[in-house]
JSON list of C-alpha atoms and ligand atoms in Angstrom, two decimals:
[
{"chain": "A", "resi": 1, "resn": "UNK", "atom": "CA", "xyz": [-0.12, 0.27, -0.24]},
{"chain": "A", "resi": 2, "resn": "UNK", "atom": "CA", "xyz": [0.75, 3.33, 0.01]},
{"chain": "A", "resi": 3, "resn": "UNK", "atom": "CA", "xyz": [-0.54, 5.88, 1.34]},
{"chain": "A", "resi": 4, "resn": "UNK", "atom": "CA", "xyz": [-0.48, 10.05, 1.35]},
{"chain": "A", "resi": 5, "resn": "UNK", "atom": "CA", "xyz": [-1.58, 12.46, 4.01]},
{"chain": "A", "resi": 6, "resn": "UNK", "atom": "CA", "xyz": [-2.06, 15.98, 1.89]},
{"chain": "A", "resi": 7, "resn": "UNK", "atom": "CA", "xyz": [-1.70, 18.33, 4.32]},
{"chain": "A", "resi": 8, "resn": "UNK", "atom": "CA", "xyz": [-1.89, 22.08, 4.86]},
{"chain": "A", "resi": 9, "resn": "UNK", "atom": "CA", "xyz": [-4.77, 25.17, 6.02]},
{"chain": "A", "resi": 10, "resn": "UNK", "atom": "CA", "xyz": [-8.33, 25.30, 5.19]},
{"chain": "A", "resi": 11, "resn": "UNK", "atom": "CA", "xyz": [-9.00, 26.46, 1.27]},
{"chain": "A", "resi": 12, "resn": "UNK", "atom": "CA", "xyz": [-4.82, 25.54, 0.43]},
{"chain": "A", "resi": 13, "resn": "UNK", "atom": "CA", "xyz": [-6.66, 23.73, -2.30]},
{"chain": "A", "resi": 14, "resn": "UNK", "atom": "CA", "xyz": [-6.54, 20.31, -0.27]},
{"chain": "A", "resi": 15, "resn": "UNK", "atom": "CA", "xyz": [-9.97, 19.28, -1.88]},
{"chain": "A", "resi": 16, "resn": "UNK", "atom": "CA", "xyz": [-9.29, 19.67, -5.22]},
{"chain": "A", "resi": 17, "resn": "UNK", "atom": "CA", "xyz": [-5.38, 18.90, -5.19]},
{"chain": "A", "resi": 18, "resn": "UNK", "atom": "CA", "xyz": [-6.98, 15.30, -4.21]},
{"chain": "A", "resi": 19, "resn": "UNK", "atom": "CA", "xyz": [-9.51, 14.41, -6.52]},
{"chain": "A", "resi": 20, "resn": "UNK", "atom": "CA", "xyz": [-6.95, 14.62, -8.67]},
{"chain": "A", "resi": 21, "resn": "UNK", "atom": "CA", "xyz": [-4.19, 12.96, -7.43]},
{"chain": "A", "resi": 22, "resn": "UNK", "atom": "CA", "xyz": [-6.99, 9.81, -6.49]},
{"chain": "A", "resi": 23, "resn": "UNK", "atom": "CA", "xyz": [-7.40, 9.99, -9.98]},
{"chain": "A", "resi": 24, "resn": "UNK", "atom": "CA", "xyz": [-3.43, 9.38, -11.09]},
{"chain": "A", "resi": 25, "resn": "UNK", "atom": "CA", "xyz": [-2.11, 7.57, -8.54]},
{"chain": "A", "resi": 26, "resn": "UNK", "atom": "CA", "xyz": [-5.45, 4.67, -8.02]},
{"chain": "A", "resi": 27, "resn": "UNK", "atom": "CA", "xyz": [-5.70, 5.67, -4.38]},
{"chain": "A", "resi": 28, "resn": "UNK", "atom": "CA", "xyz": [-8.90, 6.07, -2.09]},
{"chain": "A", "resi": 29, "resn": "UNK", "atom": "CA", "xyz": [-9.90, 9.25, -0.90]},
{"chain": "A", "resi": 30, "resn": "UNK", "atom": "CA", "xyz": [-10.58, 9.62, 2.64]},
{"chain": "A", "resi": 31, "resn": "UNK", "atom": "CA", "xyz": [-11.44, 13.20, 3.35]},
{"chain": "A", "resi": 32, "resn": "UNK", "atom": "CA", "xyz": [-13.38, 13.06, 6.77]},
{"chain": "A", "resi": 33, "resn": "UNK", "atom": "CA", "xyz": [-15.26, 16.61, 5.93]},
{"chain": "A", "resi": 34, "resn": "UNK", "atom": "CA", "xyz": [-16.59, 15.39, 2.96]},
{"chain": "A", "resi": 35, "resn": "UNK", "atom": "CA", "xyz": [-17.24, 12.17, 5.16]},
{"chain": "A", "resi": 36, "resn": "UNK", "atom": "CA", "xyz": [-19.02, 14.55, 8.03]},
{"chain": "A", "resi": 37, "resn": "UNK", "atom": "CA", "xyz": [-20.72, 16.92, 5.43]},
{"chain": "A", "resi": 38, "resn": "UNK", "atom": "CA", "xyz": [-22.49, 13.44, 4.26]},
{"chain": "A", "resi": 39, "resn": "UNK", "atom": "CA", "xyz": [-23.79, 12.43, 7.99]},
{"chain": "A", "resi": 40, "resn": "UNK", "atom": "CA", "xyz": [-24.69, 15.67, 8.34]},
{"chain": "A", "resi": 41, "resn": "UNK", "atom": "CA", "xyz": [-26.84, 15.76, 4.78]},
{"chain": "A", "resi": 42, "resn": "UNK", "atom": "CA", "xyz": [-28.24, 11.64, 6.27]},
{"chain": "A", "resi": 43, "resn": "UNK", "atom": "CA", "xyz": [-29.24, 13.51, 9.51]},
{"chain": "A", "resi": 44, "resn": "UNK", "atom": "CA", "xyz": [-27.22, 11.36, 11.11]},
{"chain": "A", "resi": 45, "resn": "UNK", "atom": "CA", "xyz": [-26.40, 11.40, 15.11]},
{"chain": "A", "resi": 46, "resn": "UNK", "atom": "CA", "xyz": [-23.24, 11.64, 14.15]},
{"chain": "A", "resi": 47, "resn": "UNK", "atom": "CA", "xyz": [-23.87, 14.44, 11.71]},
{"chain": "A", "resi": 48, "resn": "UNK", "atom": "CA", "xyz": [-26.06, 16.33, 14.12]},
{"chain": "A", "resi": 49, "resn": "UNK", "atom": "CA", "xyz": [-23.25, 16.63, 16.74]},
{"chain": "A", "resi": 50, "resn": "UNK", "atom": "CA", "xyz": [-21.19, 17.43, 14.42]},
{"chain": "A", "resi": 51, "resn": "UNK", "atom": "CA", "xyz": [-22.67, 20.30, 12.59]},
{"chain": "A", "resi": 52, "resn": "UNK", "atom": "CA", "xyz": [-22.36, 21.95, 16.19]},
{"chain": "A", "resi": 53, "resn": "UNK", "atom": "CA", "xyz": [-18.65, 21.84, 15.65]},
{"chain": "A", "resi": 54, "resn": "UNK", "atom": "CA", "xyz": [-18.13, 22.55, 12.03]},
{"chain": "A", "resi": 55, "resn": "UNK", "atom": "CA", "xyz": [-20.77, 25.76, 11.89]},
{"chain": "A", "resi": 56, "resn": "UNK", "atom": "CA", "xyz": [-18.46, 27.86, 14.94]},
{"chain": "A", "resi": 57, "resn": "UNK", "atom": "CA", "xyz": [-15.02, 26.55, 12.82]},
{"chain": "A", "resi": 58, "resn": "UNK", "atom": "CA", "xyz": [-13.90, 24.16, 15.72]},
{"chain": "A", "resi": 59, "resn": "UNK", "atom": "CA", "xyz": [-12.97, 20.02, 15.40]},
{"chain": "A", "resi": 60, "resn": "UNK", "atom": "CA", "xyz": [-15.30, 17.74, 15.47]},
{"chain": "A", "resi": 61, "resn": "UNK", "atom": "CA", "xyz": [-14.09, 15.59, 18.70]},
{"chain": "A", "resi": 62, "resn": "UNK", "atom": "CA", "xyz": [-11.23, 13.22, 17.88]},
{"chain": "A", "resi": 63, "resn": "UNK", "atom": "CA", "xyz": [-13.08, 10.27, 18.60]},
{"chain": "A", "resi": 64, "resn": "UNK", "atom": "CA", "xyz": [-15.27, 11.17, 16.60]},
{"chain": "A", "resi": 65, "resn": "UNK", "atom": "CA", "xyz": [-13.90, 11.27, 13.56]},
{"chain": "A", "resi": 66, "resn": "UNK", "atom": "CA", "xyz": [-11.47, 8.20, 14.68]},
{"chain": "A", "resi": 67, "resn": "UNK", "atom": "CA", "xyz": [-14.44, 5.98, 14.68]},
{"chain": "A", "resi": 68, "resn": "UNK", "atom": "CA", "xyz": [-15.81, 7.21, 11.14]},
{"chain": "A", "resi": 69, "resn": "UNK", "atom": "CA", "xyz": [-11.84, 6.76, 9.85]},
{"chain": "A", "resi": 70, "resn": "UNK", "atom": "CA", "xyz": [-11.92, 3.18, 11.03]},
{"chain": "A", "resi": 71, "resn": "UNK", "atom": "CA", "xyz": [-15.30, 2.52, 9.68]},
{"chain": "A", "resi": 72, "resn": "UNK", "atom": "CA", "xyz": [-14.06, 3.93, 6.02]},
{"chain": "A", "resi": 73, "resn": "UNK", "atom": "CA", "xyz": [-11.39, 1.58, 6.11]},
{"chain": "A", "resi": 74, "resn": "UNK", "atom": "CA", "xyz": [-13.81, -2.02, 6.80]},
{"chain": "A", "resi": 75, "resn": "UNK", "atom": "CA", "xyz": [-15.55, -0.31, 3.72]},
{"chain": "A", "resi": 76, "resn": "UNK", "atom": "CA", "xyz": [-12.64, -0.12, 1.78]},
{"chain": "A", "resi": 77, "resn": "UNK", "atom": "CA", "xyz": [-10.04, -3.64, 2.61]},
{"chain": "A", "resi": 78, "resn": "UNK", "atom": "CA", "xyz": [-8.73, -3.89, -1.20]},
{"chain": "A", "resi": 79, "resn": "UNK", "atom": "CA", "xyz": [-7.39, -0.38, -1.56]},
{"chain": "A", "resi": 80, "resn": "UNK", "atom": "CA", "xyz": [-3.76, -0.19, -3.12]},
{"chain": "A", "resi": 81, "resn": "UNK", "atom": "CA", "xyz": [-3.42, 2.70, -0.74]},
{"chain": "A", "resi": 82, "resn": "UNK", "atom": "CA", "xyz": [-5.55, 6.24, 0.56]},
{"chain": "A", "resi": 83, "resn": "UNK", "atom": "CA", "xyz": [-4.92, 9.64, 0.37]},
{"chain": "A", "resi": 84, "resn": "UNK", "atom": "CA", "xyz": [-6.30, 11.19, 3.46]},
{"chain": "A", "resi": 85, "resn": "UNK", "atom": "CA", "xyz": [-7.69, 15.19, 3.20]},
{"chain": "A", "resi": 86, "resn": "UNK", "atom": "CA", "xyz": [-8.16, 16.75, 6.28]},
{"chain": "A", "resi": 87, "resn": "UNK", "atom": "CA", "xyz": [-6.80, 13.99, 8.39]},
{"chain": "A", "resi": 88, "resn": "UNK", "atom": "CA", "xyz": [-5.45, 14.20, 10.94]},
{"chain": "A", "resi": 89, "resn": "UNK", "atom": "CA", "xyz": [-5.99, 17.20, 12.45]},
{"chain": "A", "resi": 90, "resn": "UNK", "atom": "CA", "xyz": [-4.52, 16.94, 16.19]},
{"chain": "A", "resi": 91, "resn": "UNK", "atom": "CA", "xyz": [-1.72, 15.04, 17.24]},
{"chain": "A", "resi": 92, "resn": "UNK", "atom": "CA", "xyz": [-4.52, 12.52, 19.10]},
{"chain": "A", "resi": 93, "resn": "UNK", "atom": "CA", "xyz": [-5.65, 11.63, 15.79]},
{"chain": "A", "resi": 94, "resn": "UNK", "atom": "CA", "xyz": [-2.44, 11.11, 13.86]},
{"chain": "A", "resi": 95, "resn": "UNK", "atom": "CA", "xyz": [-1.47, 8.42, 16.78]},
{"chain": "A", "resi": 96, "resn": "UNK", "atom": "CA", "xyz": [-4.62, 6.99, 15.55]},
{"chain": "A", "resi": 97, "resn": "UNK", "atom": "CA", "xyz": [-4.25, 6.85, 12.25]},
{"chain": "A", "resi": 98, "resn": "UNK", "atom": "CA", "xyz": [-0.22, 5.64, 13.09]},
{"chain": "A", "resi": 99, "resn": "UNK", "atom": "CA", "xyz": [-2.03, 2.93, 15.32]},
{"chain": "A", "resi": 100, "resn": "UNK", "atom": "CA", "xyz": [-5.27, 1.74, 12.21]},
{"chain": "A", "resi": 101, "resn": "UNK", "atom": "CA", "xyz": [-1.58, 1.41, 9.89]},
{"chain": "A", "resi": 102, "resn": "UNK", "atom": "CA", "xyz": [-0.07, -0.64, 11.47]},
{"chain": "A", "resi": 103, "resn": "UNK", "atom": "CA", "xyz": [-2.57, -3.17, 12.00]},
{"chain": "A", "resi": 104, "resn": "UNK", "atom": "CA", "xyz": [-3.25, -3.23, 8.43]},
{"chain": "A", "resi": 105, "resn": "UNK", "atom": "CA", "xyz": [0.92, -3.47, 8.07]},
{"chain": "A", "resi": 106, "resn": "UNK", "atom": "CA", "xyz": [1.61, -0.71, 6.65]},
{"chain": "A", "resi": 107, "resn": "UNK", "atom": "CA", "xyz": [2.61, 3.22, 7.25]},
{"chain": "A", "resi": 108, "resn": "UNK", "atom": "CA", "xyz": [2.10, 6.52, 6.14]},
{"chain": "A", "resi": 109, "resn": "UNK", "atom": "CA", "xyz": [4.60, 6.98, 3.17]},
{"chain": "A", "resi": 110, "resn": "UNK", "atom": "CA", "xyz": [5.17, 10.66, 2.32]},
{"chain": "A", "resi": 111, "resn": "UNK", "atom": "CA", "xyz": [3.28, 13.69, 3.88]},
{"chain": "A", "resi": 112, "resn": "UNK", "atom": "CA", "xyz": [2.67, 16.99, 1.50]},
{"chain": "A", "resi": 113, "resn": "UNK", "atom": "CA", "xyz": [2.09, 20.21, 3.07]},
{"chain": "A", "resi": 114, "resn": "UNK", "atom": "CA", "xyz": [0.39, 23.08, 1.23]},
{"chain": "A", "resi": 115, "resn": "UNK", "atom": "CA", "xyz": [2.04, 26.12, 1.51]},
{"chain": "A", "resi": 116, "resn": "UNK", "atom": "CA", "xyz": [-0.81, 29.49, 0.93]},
{"chain": "A", "resi": 117, "resn": "UNK", "atom": "CA", "xyz": [-0.47, 33.59, 2.51]},
{"chain": "A", "resi": 118, "resn": "UNK", "atom": "CA", "xyz": [-3.14, 33.67, 4.59]},
{"chain": "A", "resi": 119, "resn": "UNK", "atom": "CA", "xyz": [-4.66, 36.61, 3.41]},
{"chain": "A", "resi": 120, "resn": "UNK", "atom": "CA", "xyz": [-5.03, 34.64, 0.07]},
{"chain": "A", "resi": 121, "resn": "UNK", "atom": "CA", "xyz": [-6.66, 31.58, 2.20]},
{"chain": "A", "resi": 122, "resn": "UNK", "atom": "CA", "xyz": [-9.27, 33.94, 3.70]},
{"chain": "A", "resi": 123, "resn": "UNK", "atom": "CA", "xyz": [-10.34, 35.43, -0.07]},
{"chain": "A", "resi": 124, "resn": "UNK", "atom": "CA", "xyz": [-9.79, 31.85, -1.03]},
{"chain": "A", "resi": 125, "resn": "UNK", "atom": "CA", "xyz": [-12.87, 30.80, 1.24]},
{"chain": "A", "resi": 126, "resn": "UNK", "atom": "CA", "xyz": [-14.57, 34.25, 1.11]},
{"chain": "A", "resi": 127, "resn": "UNK", "atom": "CA", "xyz": [-15.26, 33.16, -2.36]},
{"chain": "A", "resi": 128, "resn": "UNK", "atom": "CA", "xyz": [-15.95, 29.56, -1.85]},
{"chain": "A", "resi": 129, "resn": "UNK", "atom": "CA", "xyz": [-18.66, 30.46, 0.43]},
{"chain": "A", "resi": 130, "resn": "UNK", "atom": "CA", "xyz": [-20.71, 32.49, -2.57]},
{"chain": "A", "resi": 131, "resn": "UNK", "atom": "CA", "xyz": [-21.04, 28.59, -4.34]},
{"chain": "A", "resi": 132, "resn": "UNK", "atom": "CA", "xyz": [-20.20, 26.07, -2.37]},
{"chain": "A", "resi": 133, "resn": "UNK", "atom": "CA", "xyz": [-23.46, 26.59, 0.01]},
{"chain": "A", "resi": 134, "resn": "UNK", "atom": "CA", "xyz": [-20.70, 25.24, 2.84]},
{"chain": "A", "resi": 135, "resn": "UNK", "atom": "CA", "xyz": [-22.27, 27.19, 6.20]},
{"chain": "A", "resi": 136, "resn": "UNK", "atom": "CA", "xyz": [-18.69, 27.33, 7.43]},
{"chain": "A", "resi": 137, "resn": "UNK", "atom": "CA", "xyz": [-17.22, 28.57, 4.14]},
{"chain": "A", "resi": 138, "resn": "UNK", "atom": "CA", "xyz": [-19.50, 32.06, 4.58]},
{"chain": "A", "resi": 139, "resn": "UNK", "atom": "CA", "xyz": [-18.94, 33.85, 7.91]},
{"chain": "A", "resi": 140, "resn": "UNK", "atom": "CA", "xyz": [-15.34, 35.49, 7.86]},
{"chain": "A", "resi": 141, "resn": "UNK", "atom": "CA", "xyz": [-14.79, 35.10, 11.31]},
{"chain": "A", "resi": 142, "resn": "UNK", "atom": "CA", "xyz": [-15.53, 30.68, 11.11]},
{"chain": "A", "resi": 143, "resn": "UNK", "atom": "CA", "xyz": [-13.00, 31.59, 8.28]},
{"chain": "A", "resi": 144, "resn": "UNK", "atom": "CA", "xyz": [-9.89, 33.10, 10.88]},
{"chain": "A", "resi": 145, "resn": "UNK", "atom": "CA", "xyz": [-11.52, 31.25, 13.36]},
{"chain": "A", "resi": 146, "resn": "UNK", "atom": "CA", "xyz": [-10.69, 28.09, 11.25]},
{"chain": "A", "resi": 147, "resn": "UNK", "atom": "CA", "xyz": [-7.42, 29.25, 10.79]},
{"chain": "A", "resi": 148, "resn": "UNK", "atom": "CA", "xyz": [-6.90, 30.17, 14.58]},
{"chain": "A", "resi": 149, "resn": "UNK", "atom": "CA", "xyz": [-7.85, 26.66, 15.06]},
{"chain": "A", "resi": 150, "resn": "UNK", "atom": "CA", "xyz": [-5.30, 24.94, 12.13]},
{"chain": "A", "resi": 151, "resn": "UNK", "atom": "CA", "xyz": [-2.42, 26.82, 13.67]},
{"chain": "A", "resi": 152, "resn": "UNK", "atom": "CA", "xyz": [-2.82, 25.45, 17.44]},
{"chain": "A", "resi": 153, "resn": "UNK", "atom": "CA", "xyz": [-4.18, 22.20, 16.96]},
{"chain": "A", "resi": 154, "resn": "UNK", "atom": "CA", "xyz": [-3.30, 21.14, 13.29]},
{"chain": "A", "resi": 155, "resn": "UNK", "atom": "CA", "xyz": [-0.06, 22.58, 12.76]},
{"chain": "A", "resi": 156, "resn": "UNK", "atom": "CA", "xyz": [1.92, 20.09, 15.57]},
{"chain": "A", "resi": 157, "resn": "UNK", "atom": "CA", "xyz": [0.51, 17.30, 13.30]},
{"chain": "A", "resi": 158, "resn": "UNK", "atom": "CA", "xyz": [3.31, 18.36, 10.53]},
{"chain": "A", "resi": 159, "resn": "UNK", "atom": "CA", "xyz": [6.10, 18.34, 13.27]},
{"chain": "A", "resi": 160, "resn": "UNK", "atom": "CA", "xyz": [4.92, 14.69, 14.72]},
{"chain": "A", "resi": 161, "resn": "UNK", "atom": "CA", "xyz": [5.59, 14.17, 10.81]},
{"chain": "A", "resi": 162, "resn": "UNK", "atom": "CA", "xyz": [8.29, 16.01, 10.28]},
{"chain": "A", "resi": 163, "resn": "UNK", "atom": "CA", "xyz": [9.92, 14.41, 13.72]},
{"chain": "A", "resi": 164, "resn": "UNK", "atom": "CA", "xyz": [9.66, 11.20, 11.29]},
{"chain": "A", "resi": 165, "resn": "UNK", "atom": "CA", "xyz": [11.50, 13.21, 8.07]},
{"chain": "A", "resi": 166, "resn": "UNK", "atom": "CA", "xyz": [8.01, 12.04, 6.10]},
{"chain": "A", "resi": 167, "resn": "UNK", "atom": "CA", "xyz": [7.40, 15.91, 4.52]},
{"chain": "A", "resi": 168, "resn": "UNK", "atom": "CA", "xyz": [7.98, 17.14, 2.20]},
{"chain": "A", "resi": 169, "resn": "UNK", "atom": "CA", "xyz": [6.59, 21.37, 1.36]},
{"chain": "A", "resi": 170, "resn": "UNK", "atom": "CA", "xyz": [4.90, 22.69, -1.54]},
{"chain": "A", "resi": 171, "resn": "UNK", "atom": "CA", "xyz": [4.54, 25.73, -2.92]},
{"chain": "A", "resi": 172, "resn": "UNK", "atom": "CA", "xyz": [0.29, 26.20, -3.04]},
{"chain": "A", "resi": 173, "resn": "UNK", "atom": "CA", "xyz": [-0.10, 29.29, -4.98]},
{"chain": "A", "resi": 174, "resn": "UNK", "atom": "CA", "xyz": [-0.70, 29.89, -8.38]},
{"chain": "A", "resi": 175, "resn": "UNK", "atom": "CA", "xyz": [-3.15, 27.74, -10.31]},
{"chain": "A", "resi": 176, "resn": "UNK", "atom": "CA", "xyz": [-4.24, 24.46, -9.93]},
{"chain": "A", "resi": 177, "resn": "UNK", "atom": "CA", "xyz": [-2.15, 22.48, -12.90]},
{"chain": "A", "resi": 178, "resn": "UNK", "atom": "CA", "xyz": [1.11, 23.29, -11.41]},
{"chain": "A", "resi": 179, "resn": "UNK", "atom": "CA", "xyz": [0.41, 23.06, -7.97]},
{"chain": "A", "resi": 180, "resn": "UNK", "atom": "CA", "xyz": [-0.38, 19.21, -9.15]},
{"chain": "A", "resi": 181, "resn": "UNK", "atom": "CA", "xyz": [3.20, 19.33, -11.35]},
{"chain": "A", "resi": 182, "resn": "UNK", "atom": "CA", "xyz": [4.65, 20.12, -7.99]},
{"chain": "A", "resi": 183, "resn": "UNK", "atom": "CA", "xyz": [3.27, 17.60, -6.02]},
{"chain": "A", "resi": 184, "resn": "UNK", "atom": "CA", "xyz": [3.25, 14.42, -9.07]},
{"chain": "A", "resi": 185, "resn": "UNK", "atom": "CA", "xyz": [6.72, 15.42, -8.94]},
{"chain": "A", "resi": 186, "resn": "UNK", "atom": "CA", "xyz": [7.81, 14.53, -5.39]},
{"chain": "A", "resi": 187, "resn": "UNK", "atom": "CA", "xyz": [4.64, 11.51, -5.42]},
{"chain": "A", "resi": 188, "resn": "UNK", "atom": "CA", "xyz": [6.44, 9.98, -8.45]},
{"chain": "A", "resi": 189, "resn": "UNK", "atom": "CA", "xyz": [10.24, 10.15, -6.88]},
{"chain": "A", "resi": 190, "resn": "UNK", "atom": "CA", "xyz": [8.76, 8.23, -3.47]},
{"chain": "A", "resi": 191, "resn": "UNK", "atom": "CA", "xyz": [6.74, 6.05, -5.58]},
{"chain": "A", "resi": 192, "resn": "UNK", "atom": "CA", "xyz": [10.10, 5.26, -7.93]},
{"chain": "B", "resi": 201, "resn": "AMP", "atom": "P1", "xyz": [-12.69, 19.90, 6.25]},
{"chain": "B", "resi": 201, "resn": "AMP", "atom": "O1", "xyz": [-13.92, 19.80, 4.78]},
{"chain": "B", "resi": 201, "resn": "AMP", "atom": "O2", "xyz": [-11.46, 19.09, 5.59]},
{"chain": "B", "resi": 201, "resn": "AMP", "atom": "O3", "xyz": [-12.26, 21.53, 5.99]},
{"chain": "B", "resi": 201, "resn": "AMP", "atom": "O4", "xyz": [-13.55, 20.02, 6.90]},
{"chain": "B", "resi": 201, "resn": "AMP", "atom": "C1", "xyz": [-14.72, 21.09, 7.29]},
{"chain": "B", "resi": 201, "resn": "AMP", "atom": "C2", "xyz": [-14.51, 20.80, 8.31]},
{"chain": "B", "resi": 201, "resn": "AMP", "atom": "O5", "xyz": [-15.19, 19.73, 9.07]},
{"chain": "B", "resi": 201, "resn": "AMP", "atom": "C3", "xyz": [-13.87, 21.40, 9.39]},
{"chain": "B", "resi": 201, "resn": "AMP", "atom": "O6", "xyz": [-13.65, 22.78, 10.02]},
{"chain": "B", "resi": 201, "resn": "AMP", "atom": "C4", "xyz": [-13.84, 20.69, 11.52]},
{"chain": "B", "resi": 201, "resn": "AMP", "atom": "O7", "xyz": [-15.04, 21.07, 12.56]},
{"chain": "B", "resi": 201, "resn": "AMP", "atom": "C5", "xyz": [-14.72, 19.33, 10.96]},
{"chain": "B", "resi": 201, "resn": "AMP", "atom": "N1", "xyz": [-13.27, 18.14, 10.56]},
{"chain": "B", "resi": 201, "resn": "AMP", "atom": "C6", "xyz": [-12.70, 17.64, 9.25]},
{"chain": "B", "resi": 201, "resn": "AMP", "atom": "N2", "xyz": [-12.32, 16.59, 9.43]},
{"chain": "B", "resi": 201, "resn": "AMP", "atom": "C7", "xyz": [-12.27, 16.94, 10.51]},
{"chain": "B", "resi": 201, "resn": "AMP", "atom": "C8", "xyz": [-11.10, 16.66, 11.39]},
{"chain": "B", "resi": 201, "resn": "AMP", "atom": "N3", "xyz": [-10.00, 15.19, 10.80]},
{"chain": "B", "resi": 201, "resn": "AMP", "atom": "N4", "xyz": [-11.16, 17.06, 12.54]},
{"chain": "B", "resi": 201, "resn": "AMP", "atom": "C9", "xyz": [-11.60, 17.62, 13.23]},
{"chain": "B", "resi": 201, "resn": "AMP", "atom": "N5", "xyz": [-13.05, 17.57, 12.79]},
{"chain": "B", "resi": 201, "resn": "AMP", "atom": "C10", "xyz": [-12.55, 18.03, 11.84]}
]
């Protein structure tokens, strides 16, 4: 198996790049944000609980997210590999992921960090809010909170993987195809 984490702040382009990467490298896309939005749409108890956190730009509790990832693994037993998008977002999630992958006798191959200026992030998110229909995209105050939560709770995850020498930082500014090229170059090198 070959497993990748696409890492970066809200608005850095993880969703867009993930769609392209899973197709090119035949990976299963695991976006905890997408899974949570589906739960909300289906009005499940998990979805109802998650919505109150998401609407404020806060993180959904670790045990909820980890349980969801665990079930997703069970649904994709034959996967050649996973692309994790928006997960892990805390060090506790990263440790839980390591344990889950160890049980499958595999590990994270590479963590790719998309690097984008903060003002560019806010402007992308506010623009996305005009068309995405996502309640957490509409309000600039929620956007700023999401960036703060990223710095406080999620950036330590990058340090966790840096220790394991798995991290590569990529310039996430510019057009979608150029960024995709940058990501692919690093993945191809790692896969050789
Ligand atoms: P995303 O689509 O990845 O930007 O996620 C949207 C929102 O879902 C986030 O702002 C969080 O409230 C929640 N969320 C998604 N993934 C996670 C995660 N791994 N841990 C906690 N909350 C998450």
